[in-house]
């Protein structure tokens, strides 16, 4: 299922962050690409694709606009925090993280995107 593969993506990307082994990155990218084929409008999948990009290069203007749209289209603190991490707005990301419930904060901090903060 999509949820299982998303969890696998998270585990593999975490392994990449720890080891910098390109095989993990490539596998995470493959999983992300396949999930995006199934559900291209899912916000969490868009964020996963963008965090992969962020690990390799600077964002293009279109990608920056996509991030800004993701932020403006939601009230979800986790999404807003993730967007601000990717935009390298650490102050805003930390503010959003501080405003999350304890449970949401703990879960968010376990995600690979938190490694970019």
PDB file of C-alpha atoms in Angstrom:
ATOM      1  CA  UNK A   1       0.000   0.000   0.000  1.00  0.00           C
ATOM      2  CA  UNK A   2       0.976   3.635  -0.345  1.00  0.00           C
ATOM      3  CA  UNK A   3       1.441   4.067   3.398  1.00  0.00           C
ATOM      4  CA  UNK A   4       3.810   1.099   3.580  1.00  0.00           C
ATOM      5  CA  UNK A   5       5.923   2.387   0.721  1.00  0.00           C
ATOM      6  CA  UNK A   6       5.977   5.867   2.243  1.00  0.00           C
ATOM      7  CA  UNK A   7       7.321   4.356   5.466  1.00  0.00           C
ATOM      8  CA  UNK A   8       9.914   2.460   3.439  1.00  0.00           C
ATOM      9  CA  UNK A   9      10.879   5.712   1.706  1.00  0.00           C
ATOM     10  CA  UNK A  10      11.371   7.379   5.106  1.00  0.00           C
ATOM     11  CA  UNK A  11      13.549   4.524   6.372  1.00  0.00           C
ATOM     12  CA  UNK A  12      15.697   4.452   3.246  1.00  0.00           C
ATOM     13  CA  UNK A  13      16.136   8.223   3.172  1.00  0.00           C
ATOM     14  CA  UNK A  14      17.147   8.124   6.827  1.00  0.00           C
ATOM     15  CA  UNK A  15      19.721   5.482   5.928  1.00  0.00           C
ATOM     16  CA  UNK A  16      21.022   7.766   3.179  1.00  0.00           C
ATOM     17  CA  UNK A  17      21.306  10.675   5.631  1.00  0.00           C
ATOM     18  CA  UNK A  18      23.322   8.481   7.975  1.00  0.00           C
ATOM     19  CA  UNK A  19      25.589   6.783   5.448  1.00  0.00           C
ATOM     20  CA  UNK A  20      25.529   9.061   2.360  1.00  0.00           C
ATOM     21  CA  UNK A  21      25.366   5.829   0.343  1.00  0.00           C
ATOM     22  CA  UNK A  22      24.014   6.807  -3.090  1.00  0.00           C
ATOM     23  CA  UNK A  23      22.249   3.449  -3.442  1.00  0.00           C
ATOM     24  CA  UNK A  24      19.919   4.467  -0.618  1.00  0.00           C
ATOM     25  CA  UNK A  25      19.271   7.839  -2.220  1.00  0.00           C
ATOM     26  CA  UNK A  26      18.535   6.238  -5.588  1.00  0.00           C
ATOM     27  CA  UNK A  27      16.189   3.699  -4.020  1.00  0.00           C
ATOM     28  CA  UNK A  28      14.334   6.411  -2.093  1.00  0.00           C
ATOM     29  CA  UNK A  29      14.063   8.436  -5.298  1.00  0.00           C
ATOM     30  CA  UNK A  30      12.685   5.412  -7.184  1.00  0.00           C
ATOM     31  CA  UNK A  31      10.052   4.781  -4.508  1.00  0.00           C
ATOM     32  CA  UNK A  32       9.096   8.447  -4.461  1.00  0.00           C
ATOM     33  CA  UNK A  33       8.774   8.569  -8.256  1.00  0.00           C
ATOM     34  CA  UNK A  34       6.521   5.506  -8.289  1.00  0.00           C
ATOM     35  CA  UNK A  35       4.333   6.872  -5.496  1.00  0.00           C
ATOM     36  CA  UNK A  36       4.040  10.184  -7.360  1.00  0.00           C
ATOM     37  CA  UNK A  37       2.785   8.272 -10.423  1.00  0.00           C
ATOM     38  CA  UNK A  38      -0.013   6.829  -8.284  1.00  0.00           C
ATOM     39  CA  UNK A  39      -0.937   9.976  -6.360  1.00  0.00           C
ATOM     40  CA  UNK A  40       0.685  13.094  -7.892  1.00  0.00           C
ATOM     41  CA  UNK A  41      -1.388  15.543  -5.850  1.00  0.00           C
ATOM     42  CA  UNK A  42      -0.507  14.191  -2.400  1.00  0.00           C
ATOM     43  CA  UNK A  43       1.196  16.917  -0.374  1.00  0.00           C
ATOM     44  CA  UNK A  44       3.399  14.518   1.594  1.00  0.00           C
ATOM     45  CA  UNK A  45       4.678  12.978  -1.646  1.00  0.00           C
ATOM     46  CA  UNK A  46       5.444  16.393  -3.105  1.00  0.00           C
ATOM     47  CA  UNK A  47       7.381  17.242   0.055  1.00  0.00           C
ATOM     48  CA  UNK A  48       9.248  13.945  -0.168  1.00  0.00           C
ATOM     49  CA  UNK A  49      10.226  14.653  -3.786  1.00  0.00           C
ATOM     50  CA  UNK A  50      11.329  18.181  -2.880  1.00  0.00           C
ATOM     51  CA  UNK A  51      13.399  17.037   0.080  1.00  0.00           C
ATOM     52  CA  UNK A  52      15.211  14.612  -2.212  1.00  0.00           C
ATOM     53  CA  UNK A  53      15.994  17.485  -4.556  1.00  0.00           C
ATOM     54  CA  UNK A  54      17.144  19.675  -1.658  1.00  0.00           C
ATOM     55  CA  UNK A  55      19.710  17.084  -0.663  1.00  0.00           C
ATOM     56  CA  UNK A  56      21.350  17.301  -4.113  1.00  0.00           C
ATOM     57  CA  UNK A  57      20.978  20.847  -5.413  1.00  0.00           C
ATOM     58  CA  UNK A  58      19.385  24.266  -5.047  1.00  0.00           C
ATOM     59  CA  UNK A  59      15.729  24.640  -5.984  1.00  0.00           C
ATOM     60  CA  UNK A  60      14.633  26.086  -9.288  1.00  0.00           C
ATOM     61  CA  UNK A  61      12.235  29.019  -9.345  1.00  0.00           C
ATOM     62  CA  UNK A  62       9.352  26.637 -10.185  1.00  0.00           C
ATOM     63  CA  UNK A  63      10.205  24.421  -7.210  1.00  0.00           C
ATOM     64  CA  UNK A  64      10.346  27.447  -4.919  1.00  0.00           C
ATOM     65  CA  UNK A  65       6.924  28.516  -6.160  1.00  0.00           C
ATOM     66  CA  UNK A  66       5.619  25.006  -5.566  1.00  0.00           C
ATOM     67  CA  UNK A  67       6.842  25.156  -1.961  1.00  0.00           C
ATOM     68  CA  UNK A  68       5.234  28.548  -1.442  1.00  0.00           C
ATOM     69  CA  UNK A  69       1.947  27.214  -2.829  1.00  0.00           C
ATOM     70  CA  UNK A  70       2.091  24.177  -0.546  1.00  0.00           C
ATOM     71  CA  UNK A  71       2.529  26.503   2.422  1.00  0.00           C
ATOM     72  CA  UNK A  72      -0.258  28.877   1.452  1.00  0.00           C
ATOM     73  CA  UNK A  73      -2.714  26.039   0.725  1.00  0.00           C
ATOM     74  CA  UNK A  74      -2.584  24.460   4.192  1.00  0.00           C
ATOM     75  CA  UNK A  75      -3.055  25.045   7.890  1.00  0.00           C
ATOM     76  CA  UNK A  76      -1.186  21.843   8.776  1.00  0.00           C
ATOM     77  CA  UNK A  77       1.729  22.808  11.018  1.00  0.00           C
ATOM     78  CA  UNK A  78       3.763  19.802   9.880  1.00  0.00           C
ATOM     79  CA  UNK A  79       3.472  20.859   6.241  1.00  0.00           C
ATOM     80  CA  UNK A  80       4.276  24.488   7.055  1.00  0.00           C
ATOM     81  CA  UNK A  81       7.272  23.376   9.109  1.00  0.00           C
ATOM     82  CA  UNK A  82       8.507  21.071   6.343  1.00  0.00           C
ATOM     83  CA  UNK A  83       8.156  23.791   3.717  1.00  0.00           C
ATOM     84  CA  UNK A  84      10.107  26.232   5.848  1.00  0.00           C
ATOM     85  CA  UNK A  85      12.836  23.689   6.451  1.00  0.00           C
ATOM     86  CA  UNK A  86      13.153  23.234   2.697  1.00  0.00           C
ATOM     87  CA  UNK A  87      13.134  27.003   2.160  1.00  0.00           C
ATOM     88  CA  UNK A  88      15.867  27.230   4.806  1.00  0.00           C
ATOM     89  CA  UNK A  89      13.734  29.498   6.959  1.00  0.00           C
ATOM     90  CA  UNK A  90      14.928  27.932  10.193  1.00  0.00           C
ATOM     91  CA  UNK A  91      13.324  30.469  12.494  1.00  0.00           C
ATOM     92  CA  UNK A  92       9.851  29.920  11.037  1.00  0.00           C
ATOM     93  CA  UNK A  93      10.362  26.138  10.938  1.00  0.00           C
ATOM     94  CA  UNK A  94      11.333  26.081  14.619  1.00  0.00           C
ATOM     95  CA  UNK A  95       8.344  28.278  15.477  1.00  0.00           C
ATOM     96  CA  UNK A  96       5.981  25.866  13.722  1.00  0.00           C
ATOM     97  CA  UNK A  97       7.655  22.909  15.418  1.00  0.00           C
ATOM     98  CA  UNK A  98       7.265  24.543  18.834  1.00  0.00           C
ATOM     99  CA  UNK A  99       3.551  25.071  18.195  1.00  0.00           C
ATOM    100  CA  UNK A 100       2.899  21.385  17.430  1.00  0.00           C
ATOM    101  CA  UNK A 101       1.459  19.052  20.011  1.00  0.00           C
ATOM    102  CA  UNK A 102       4.047  16.978  21.854  1.00  0.00           C
ATOM    103  CA  UNK A 103       3.021  13.858  19.926  1.00  0.00           C
ATOM    104  CA  UNK A 104       3.130  15.575  16.502  1.00  0.00           C
ATOM    105  CA  UNK A 105       6.459  17.148  17.360  1.00  0.00           C
ATOM    106  CA  UNK A 106       8.004  13.785  18.295  1.00  0.00           C
ATOM    107  CA  UNK A 107       6.723  12.175  15.091  1.00  0.00           C
ATOM    108  CA  UNK A 108       7.917  15.080  12.944  1.00  0.00           C
ATOM    109  CA  UNK A 109      11.362  14.985  14.519  1.00  0.00           C
ATOM    110  CA  UNK A 110      11.671  11.323  13.504  1.00  0.00           C
ATOM    111  CA  UNK A 111      11.237  12.192   9.807  1.00  0.00           C
ATOM    112  CA  UNK A 112      14.306  12.616   7.567  1.00  0.00           C
ATOM    113  CA  UNK A 113      13.260  16.161   6.679  1.00  0.00           C
ATOM    114  CA  UNK A 114      14.067  17.151  10.262  1.00  0.00           C
ATOM    115  CA  UNK A 115      17.728  16.335   9.483  1.00  0.00           C
ATOM    116  CA  UNK A 116      17.748  19.344   7.153  1.00  0.00           C
ATOM    117  CA  UNK A 117      16.830  21.804   9.921  1.00  0.00           C
TER     118      UNK A 117
END
